[in-house]
Short mmCIF file of C-alpha atoms and ligand atoms in Angstrom, two decimals:
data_model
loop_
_atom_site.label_atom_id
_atom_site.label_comp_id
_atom_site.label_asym_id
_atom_site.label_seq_id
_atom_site.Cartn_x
_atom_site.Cartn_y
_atom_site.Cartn_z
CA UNK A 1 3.38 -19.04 -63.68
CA UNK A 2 6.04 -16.14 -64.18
CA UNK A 3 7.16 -14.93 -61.49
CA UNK A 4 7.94 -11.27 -62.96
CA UNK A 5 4.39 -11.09 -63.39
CA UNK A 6 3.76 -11.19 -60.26
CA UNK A 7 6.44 -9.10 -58.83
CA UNK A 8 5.16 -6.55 -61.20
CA UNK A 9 1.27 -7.02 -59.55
CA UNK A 10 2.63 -6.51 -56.37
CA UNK A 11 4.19 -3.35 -57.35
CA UNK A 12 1.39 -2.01 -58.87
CA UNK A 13 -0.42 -2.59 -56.00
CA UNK A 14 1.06 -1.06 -53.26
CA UNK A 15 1.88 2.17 -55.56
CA UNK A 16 -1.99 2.36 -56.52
CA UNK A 17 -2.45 1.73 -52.24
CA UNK A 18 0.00 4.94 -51.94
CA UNK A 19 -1.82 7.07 -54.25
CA UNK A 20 -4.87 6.51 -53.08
CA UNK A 21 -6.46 9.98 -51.76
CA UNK A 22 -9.18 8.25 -49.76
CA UNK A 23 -10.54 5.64 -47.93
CA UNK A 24 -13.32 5.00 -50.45
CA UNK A 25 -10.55 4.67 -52.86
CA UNK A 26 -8.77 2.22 -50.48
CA UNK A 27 -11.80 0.27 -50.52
CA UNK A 28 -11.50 -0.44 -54.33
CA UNK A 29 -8.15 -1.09 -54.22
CA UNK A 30 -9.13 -3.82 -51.85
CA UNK A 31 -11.36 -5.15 -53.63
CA UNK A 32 -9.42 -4.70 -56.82
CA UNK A 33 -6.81 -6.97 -55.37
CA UNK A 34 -7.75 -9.01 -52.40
CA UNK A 35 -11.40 -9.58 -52.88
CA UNK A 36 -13.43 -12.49 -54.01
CA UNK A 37 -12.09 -11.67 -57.74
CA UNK A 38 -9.27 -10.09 -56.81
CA UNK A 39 -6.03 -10.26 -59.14
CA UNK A 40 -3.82 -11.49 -55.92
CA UNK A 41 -6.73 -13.94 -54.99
CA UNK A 42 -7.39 -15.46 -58.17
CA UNK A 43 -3.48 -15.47 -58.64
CA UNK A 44 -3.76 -18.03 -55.59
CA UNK A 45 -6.24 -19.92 -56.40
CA UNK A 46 -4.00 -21.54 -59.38
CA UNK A 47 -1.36 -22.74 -56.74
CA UNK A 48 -3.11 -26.16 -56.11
CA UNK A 49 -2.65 -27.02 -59.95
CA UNK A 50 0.37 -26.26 -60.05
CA UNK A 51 3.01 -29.21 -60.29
CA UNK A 52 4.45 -30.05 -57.18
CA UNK A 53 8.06 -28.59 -57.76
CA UNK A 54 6.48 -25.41 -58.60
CA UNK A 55 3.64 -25.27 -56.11
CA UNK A 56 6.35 -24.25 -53.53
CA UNK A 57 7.94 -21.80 -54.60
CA UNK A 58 5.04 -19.99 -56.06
CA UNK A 59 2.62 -20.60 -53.43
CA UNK A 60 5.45 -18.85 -50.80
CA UNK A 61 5.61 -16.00 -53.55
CA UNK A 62 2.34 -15.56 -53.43
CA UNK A 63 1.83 -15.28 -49.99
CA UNK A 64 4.22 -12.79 -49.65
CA UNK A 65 2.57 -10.53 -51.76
CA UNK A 66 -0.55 -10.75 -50.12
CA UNK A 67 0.47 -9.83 -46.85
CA UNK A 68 2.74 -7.14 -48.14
CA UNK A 69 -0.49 -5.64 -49.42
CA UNK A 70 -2.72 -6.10 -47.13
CA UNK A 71 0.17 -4.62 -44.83
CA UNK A 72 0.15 -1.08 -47.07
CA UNK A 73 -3.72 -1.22 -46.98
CA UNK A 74 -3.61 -1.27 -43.37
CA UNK A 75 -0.86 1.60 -42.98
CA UNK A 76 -2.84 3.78 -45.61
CA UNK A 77 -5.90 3.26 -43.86
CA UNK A 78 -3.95 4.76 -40.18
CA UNK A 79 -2.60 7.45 -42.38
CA UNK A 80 -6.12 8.37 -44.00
CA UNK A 81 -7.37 8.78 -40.02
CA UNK A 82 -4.51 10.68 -38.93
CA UNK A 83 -5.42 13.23 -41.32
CA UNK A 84 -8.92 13.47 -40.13
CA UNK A 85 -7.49 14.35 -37.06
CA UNK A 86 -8.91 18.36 -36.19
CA UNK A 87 -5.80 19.68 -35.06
CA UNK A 88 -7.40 22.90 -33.43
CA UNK A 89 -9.76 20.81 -31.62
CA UNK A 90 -7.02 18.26 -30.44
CA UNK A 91 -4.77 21.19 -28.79
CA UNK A 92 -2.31 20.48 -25.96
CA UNK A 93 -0.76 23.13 -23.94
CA UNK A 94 2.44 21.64 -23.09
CA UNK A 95 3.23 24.01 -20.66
CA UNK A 96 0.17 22.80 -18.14
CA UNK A 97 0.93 21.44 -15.30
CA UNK A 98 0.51 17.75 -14.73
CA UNK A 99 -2.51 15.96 -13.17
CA UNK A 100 -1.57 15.03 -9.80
CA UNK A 101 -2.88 11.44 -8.98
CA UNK A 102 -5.21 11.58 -5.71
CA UNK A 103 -3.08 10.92 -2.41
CA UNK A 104 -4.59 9.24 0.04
CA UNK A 105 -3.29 9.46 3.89
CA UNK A 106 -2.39 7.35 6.79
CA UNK A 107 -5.58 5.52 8.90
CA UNK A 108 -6.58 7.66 11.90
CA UNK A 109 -5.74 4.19 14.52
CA UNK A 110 -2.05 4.44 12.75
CA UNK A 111 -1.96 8.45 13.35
CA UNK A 112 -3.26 7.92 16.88
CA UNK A 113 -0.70 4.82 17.28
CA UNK A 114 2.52 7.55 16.64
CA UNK A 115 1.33 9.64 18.45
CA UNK A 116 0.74 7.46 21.34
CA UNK A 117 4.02 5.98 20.73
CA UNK A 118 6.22 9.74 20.71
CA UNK A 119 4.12 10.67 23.71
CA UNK A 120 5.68 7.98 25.61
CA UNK A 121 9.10 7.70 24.08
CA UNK A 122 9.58 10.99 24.94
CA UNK A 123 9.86 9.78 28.44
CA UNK A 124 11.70 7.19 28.28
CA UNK A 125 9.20 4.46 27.00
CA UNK A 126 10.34 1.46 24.66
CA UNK A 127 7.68 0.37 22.08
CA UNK A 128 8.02 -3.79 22.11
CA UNK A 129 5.73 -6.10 20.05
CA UNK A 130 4.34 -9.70 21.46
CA UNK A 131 2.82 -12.63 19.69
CA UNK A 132 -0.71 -12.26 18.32
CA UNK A 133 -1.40 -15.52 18.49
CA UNK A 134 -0.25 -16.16 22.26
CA UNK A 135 -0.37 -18.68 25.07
CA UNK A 136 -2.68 -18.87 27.81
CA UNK A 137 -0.18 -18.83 30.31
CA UNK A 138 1.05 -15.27 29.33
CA UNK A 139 -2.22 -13.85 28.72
CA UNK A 140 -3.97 -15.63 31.93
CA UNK A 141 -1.84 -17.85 33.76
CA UNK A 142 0.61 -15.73 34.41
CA UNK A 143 -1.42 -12.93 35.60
CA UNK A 144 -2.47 -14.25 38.72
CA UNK A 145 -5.68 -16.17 36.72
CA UNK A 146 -5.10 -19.81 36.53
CA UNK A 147 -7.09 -22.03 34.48
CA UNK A 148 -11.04 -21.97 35.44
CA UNK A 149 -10.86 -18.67 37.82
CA UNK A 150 -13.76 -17.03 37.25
CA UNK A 151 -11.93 -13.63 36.52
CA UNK A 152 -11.19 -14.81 33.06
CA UNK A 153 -14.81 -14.31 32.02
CA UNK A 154 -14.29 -11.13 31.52
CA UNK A 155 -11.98 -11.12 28.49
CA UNK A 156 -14.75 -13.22 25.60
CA UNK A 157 -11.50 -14.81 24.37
CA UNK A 158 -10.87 -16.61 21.53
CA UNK A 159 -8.90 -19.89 21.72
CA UNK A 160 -7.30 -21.72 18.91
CA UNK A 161 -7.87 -25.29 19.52
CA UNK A 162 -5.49 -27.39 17.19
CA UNK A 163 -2.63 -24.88 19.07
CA UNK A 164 -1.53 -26.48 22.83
CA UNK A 165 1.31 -27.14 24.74
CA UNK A 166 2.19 -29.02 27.90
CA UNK A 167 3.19 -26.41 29.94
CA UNK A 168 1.91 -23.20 28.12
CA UNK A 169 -1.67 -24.19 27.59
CA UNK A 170 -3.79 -23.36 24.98
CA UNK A 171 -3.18 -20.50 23.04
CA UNK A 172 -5.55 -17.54 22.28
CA UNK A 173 -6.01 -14.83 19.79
CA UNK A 174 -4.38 -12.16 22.59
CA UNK A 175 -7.11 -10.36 24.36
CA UNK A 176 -5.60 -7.85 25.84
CA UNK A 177 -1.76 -6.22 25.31
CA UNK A 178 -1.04 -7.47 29.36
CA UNK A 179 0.22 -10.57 27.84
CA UNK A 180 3.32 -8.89 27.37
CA UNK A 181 3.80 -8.25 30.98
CA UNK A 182 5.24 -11.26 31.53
CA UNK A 183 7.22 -11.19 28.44
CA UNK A 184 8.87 -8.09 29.27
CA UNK A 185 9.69 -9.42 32.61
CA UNK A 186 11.25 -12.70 31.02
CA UNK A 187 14.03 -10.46 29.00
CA UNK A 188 15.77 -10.21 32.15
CA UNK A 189 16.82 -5.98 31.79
CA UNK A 190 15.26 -3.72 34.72
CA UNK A 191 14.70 -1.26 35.65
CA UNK A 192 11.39 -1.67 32.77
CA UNK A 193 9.43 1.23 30.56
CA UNK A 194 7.35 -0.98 28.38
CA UNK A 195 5.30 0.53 26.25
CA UNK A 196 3.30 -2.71 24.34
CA UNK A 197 0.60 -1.66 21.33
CA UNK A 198 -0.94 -4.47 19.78
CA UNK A 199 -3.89 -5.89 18.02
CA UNK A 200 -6.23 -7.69 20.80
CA UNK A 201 -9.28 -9.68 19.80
CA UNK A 202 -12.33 -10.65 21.56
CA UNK A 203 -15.68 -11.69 20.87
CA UNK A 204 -17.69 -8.88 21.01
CA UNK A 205 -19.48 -6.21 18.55
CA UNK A 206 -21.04 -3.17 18.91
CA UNK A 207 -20.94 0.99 18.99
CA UNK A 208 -17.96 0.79 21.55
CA UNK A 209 -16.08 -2.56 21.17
CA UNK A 210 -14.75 -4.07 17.99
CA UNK A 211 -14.03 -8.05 17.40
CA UNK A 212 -10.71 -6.75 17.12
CA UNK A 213 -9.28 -3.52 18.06
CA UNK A 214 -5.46 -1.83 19.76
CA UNK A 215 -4.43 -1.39 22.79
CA UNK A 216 -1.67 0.26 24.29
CA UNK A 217 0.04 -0.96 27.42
CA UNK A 218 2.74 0.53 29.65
CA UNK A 219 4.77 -1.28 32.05
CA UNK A 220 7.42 0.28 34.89
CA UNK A 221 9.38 -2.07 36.96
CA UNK A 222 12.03 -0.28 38.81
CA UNK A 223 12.98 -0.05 42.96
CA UNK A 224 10.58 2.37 44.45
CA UNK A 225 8.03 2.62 42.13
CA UNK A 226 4.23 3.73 44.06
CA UNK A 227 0.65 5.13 42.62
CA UNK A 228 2.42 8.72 42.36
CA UNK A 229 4.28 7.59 39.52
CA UNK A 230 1.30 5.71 38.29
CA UNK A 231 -0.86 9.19 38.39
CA UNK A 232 1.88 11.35 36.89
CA UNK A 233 2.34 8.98 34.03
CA UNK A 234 -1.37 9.11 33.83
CA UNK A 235 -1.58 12.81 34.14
CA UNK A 236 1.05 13.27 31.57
CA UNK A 237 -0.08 11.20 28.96
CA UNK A 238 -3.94 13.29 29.31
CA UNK A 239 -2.20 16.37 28.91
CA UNK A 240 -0.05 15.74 26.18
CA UNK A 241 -2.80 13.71 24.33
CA UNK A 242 -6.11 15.53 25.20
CA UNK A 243 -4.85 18.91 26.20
CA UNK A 244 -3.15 21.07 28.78
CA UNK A 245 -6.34 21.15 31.18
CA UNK A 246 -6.81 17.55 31.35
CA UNK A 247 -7.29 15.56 34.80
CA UNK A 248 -7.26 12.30 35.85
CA UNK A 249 -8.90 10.77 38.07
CA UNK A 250 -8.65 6.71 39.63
CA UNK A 251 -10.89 4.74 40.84
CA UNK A 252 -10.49 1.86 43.18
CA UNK A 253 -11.46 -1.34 40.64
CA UNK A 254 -10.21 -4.66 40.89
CA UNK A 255 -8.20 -6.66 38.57
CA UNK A 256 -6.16 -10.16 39.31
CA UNK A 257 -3.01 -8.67 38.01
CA UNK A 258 -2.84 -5.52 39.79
CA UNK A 259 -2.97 -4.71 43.61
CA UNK A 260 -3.70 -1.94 44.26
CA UNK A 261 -5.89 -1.64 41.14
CA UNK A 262 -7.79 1.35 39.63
CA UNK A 263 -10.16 2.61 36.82
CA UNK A 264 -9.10 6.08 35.26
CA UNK A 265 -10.93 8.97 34.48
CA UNK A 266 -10.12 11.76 32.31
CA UNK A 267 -11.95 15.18 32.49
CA UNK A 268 -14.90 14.75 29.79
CA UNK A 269 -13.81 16.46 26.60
CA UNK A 270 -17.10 17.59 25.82
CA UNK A 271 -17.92 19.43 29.01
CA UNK A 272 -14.87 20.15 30.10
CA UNK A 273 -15.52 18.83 33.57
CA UNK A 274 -18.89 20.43 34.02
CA UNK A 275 -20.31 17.75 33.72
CA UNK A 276 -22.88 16.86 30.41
CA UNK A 277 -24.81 13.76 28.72
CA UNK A 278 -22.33 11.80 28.14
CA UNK A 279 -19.64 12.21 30.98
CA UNK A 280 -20.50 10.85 34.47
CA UNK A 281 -19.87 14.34 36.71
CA UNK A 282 -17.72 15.86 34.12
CA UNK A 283 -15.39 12.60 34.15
CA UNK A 284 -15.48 9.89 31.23
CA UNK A 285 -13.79 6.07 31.68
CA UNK A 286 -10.56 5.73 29.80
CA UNK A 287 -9.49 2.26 30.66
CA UNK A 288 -7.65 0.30 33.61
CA UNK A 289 -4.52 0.52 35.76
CA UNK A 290 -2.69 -0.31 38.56
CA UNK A 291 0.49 -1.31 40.57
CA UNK A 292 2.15 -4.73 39.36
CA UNK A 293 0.61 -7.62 41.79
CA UNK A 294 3.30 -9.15 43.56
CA UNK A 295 2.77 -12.50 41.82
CA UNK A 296 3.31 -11.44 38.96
CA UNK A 297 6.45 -10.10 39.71
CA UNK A 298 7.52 -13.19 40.66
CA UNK A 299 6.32 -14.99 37.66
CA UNK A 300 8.21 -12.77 35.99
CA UNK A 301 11.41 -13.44 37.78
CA UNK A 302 11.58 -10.35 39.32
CA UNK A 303 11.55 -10.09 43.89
CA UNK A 304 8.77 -8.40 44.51
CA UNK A 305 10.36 -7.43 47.70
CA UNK A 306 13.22 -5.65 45.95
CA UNK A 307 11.52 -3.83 43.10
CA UNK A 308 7.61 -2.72 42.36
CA UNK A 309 5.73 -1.27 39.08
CA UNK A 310 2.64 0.21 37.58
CA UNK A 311 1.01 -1.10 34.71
CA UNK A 312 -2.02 0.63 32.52
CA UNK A 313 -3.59 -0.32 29.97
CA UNK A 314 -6.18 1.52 27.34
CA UNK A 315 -7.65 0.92 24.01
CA UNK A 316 -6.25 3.17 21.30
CA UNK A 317 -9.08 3.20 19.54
CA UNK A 318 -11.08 4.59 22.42
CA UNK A 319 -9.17 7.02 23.02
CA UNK A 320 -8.88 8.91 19.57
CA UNK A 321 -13.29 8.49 19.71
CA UNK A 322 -12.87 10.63 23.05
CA UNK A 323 -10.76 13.26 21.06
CA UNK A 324 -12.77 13.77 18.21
CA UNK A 325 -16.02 12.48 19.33
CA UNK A 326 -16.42 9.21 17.20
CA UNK A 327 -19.85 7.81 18.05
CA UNK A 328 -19.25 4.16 16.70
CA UNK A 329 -16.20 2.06 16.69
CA UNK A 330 -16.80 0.15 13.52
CA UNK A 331 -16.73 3.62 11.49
CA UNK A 332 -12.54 2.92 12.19
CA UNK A 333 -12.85 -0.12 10.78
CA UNK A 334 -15.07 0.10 7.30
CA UNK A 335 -13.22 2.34 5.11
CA UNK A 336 -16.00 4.67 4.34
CA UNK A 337 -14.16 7.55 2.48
CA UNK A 338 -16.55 10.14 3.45
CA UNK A 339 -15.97 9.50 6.40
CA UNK A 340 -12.09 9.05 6.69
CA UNK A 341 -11.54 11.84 4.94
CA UNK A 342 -12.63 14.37 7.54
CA UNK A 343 -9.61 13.47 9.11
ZN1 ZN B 401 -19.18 15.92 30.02
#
């Protein structure tokens, strides 16, 4: 086998491949070459006969000049579509601008959370965060509810069972965001503005309450501290969040952490205080208050004689379906587009 000869096929090949003019004439080139009969592929077929010293040698020759041809096929094939290209019909105005990718925006509870959170900064509130996964002696014990009072019924908590401790308890999925009462009391630094927002979980499900759902929590602890500064706070916060006209009312309630302790009211937003369908004599319930029980104080290591506090506490997600009149809680909570983006 001479090894010219086939140096020479290879060259004829690939300039044939390069004159080609179309892909029918690619085809026979193909077939001319690399097919069943083809020159390169009978060239190969002698290899096996060859001696061994030989076989080699040629057989890596020969190789190489198949893929270098079926290489320039493949490139004259991509160059035969390029041309077929319309280039009227495949017209780019550069100057266009760009697409802009579609921007989503932040979750109405997150909006409602900032806001929450400047509305209460702004007067001297600190936002804090507490264990999710808490014991029962700072969401319960603590709070003037030891272990079997009948009070706790209230909450549908959830405990984790493999999770106790000796003097803590068991702990629970936090129920409410009072667990951090306690907490707050613990770090030692009065006078206290606590404002707590946190995931709470209980077991419940339907248009108004969510397995799991915010609250937001404030707690004052300073010398002197009565219901006035409770209803201010409580006044304030309306205002600023529902609107300039906004009232609140409380209601004597009763709670094991609080003493006095009080539901509030806020006018109705859809009435405006006339009163309507779904307000109760123009008021509607926004959640729970009252002034620090003295117990708790002390569990807290604070001298209830010296210093007293207000605490409130109100789901976040309740009160952003009073603003814009969400009928169903778990509308938050699915991720329906068409419906998160009205907002
Ligand atoms: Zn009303």
């Amino acid at each position: 086998m001479d090894i010219n000869k086939i140096q020479n096929l290879k060259n004829q090949a690939i300039s044939s491949i390069l004159e080609a003019k179309s892909d029918r004439e690619l085809e026979e080139l193909r077939i001319a070459f690399l097919g069943r009969k083809g020159e390169i592929t009978q060239l190969l077929k002698k290899i096996p006969s060859l001696n061994s010293s030989e076989r080699k040698e040629m057989g890596q020759i020969a190789n190489d000049v198949k893929r270098a041809v079926e290489q320039a096929l493949a490139d004259a094939k991509k160059a035969e579509a390029v041309k077929k290209i319309d280039i009227d019909k495949e017209w780019l105005d550069v100057t266009a601008p760009g697409k802009k990718p579609p921007l989503g925006h932040i979750h109405l509870v997150t909006e409602t959370i900032k806001e929450i959170t400047e509305i209460f900064t702004k007067i001297g509130f600190t936002r804090v965060a507490y264990p999710e996964v808490e014991w029962d002696w700072y969401s319960f014990g603590r709070l003037n509810m030891p272990a079997n009072h009948p009070a706790r019924d209230e909450w549908e908590t959830l405990y984790i069972d493999k999770l106790k401790h000796k003097k803590y308890g068991r702990s629970v999925l936090t129920p409410h965001t009072s667990s951090g009462q306690v907490r707050e009391m613990e770090k030692r630094k009065l006078p206290i503005r606590m404002l707590n927002i946190a995931k709470c979980y209980r077991r419940q499900s339907n248009v108004s309450h969510a397995p799991m759902f915010y609250q937001f929590e404030t707690l004052v602890v300073d010398k002197g501290i009565n219901v006035t500064h409770l209803k201010g706070t409580l006044d304030y916060f309306a205002q600023q969040y529902f609107g300039k006209d906004q009232k609140t009312r409380i209601r004597p309630f009763h709670f094991q952490f609080t003493e006095p302790s009080f539901e509030v009211d806020v006018t109705c937003t859809v009435c405006g205080g006339k009163g309507c369908q779904v307000c109760k004599g123009g008021w509607l319930e926004l959640g729970g208050a009252g002034m620090v029980h003295p117990l708790v104080l002390k569990h807290g290591g604070i001298d209830p004689e010296k210093y007293s506090g207000f605490a409130s506490g109100f789901g976040v997600e309740r009160v952003l379906m009073m603003r814009h009149k969400i009928p169903d809680i778990r509308l938050l909570f699915g991720g329906d587009l068409r419906f998160l983006n009205q907002f």
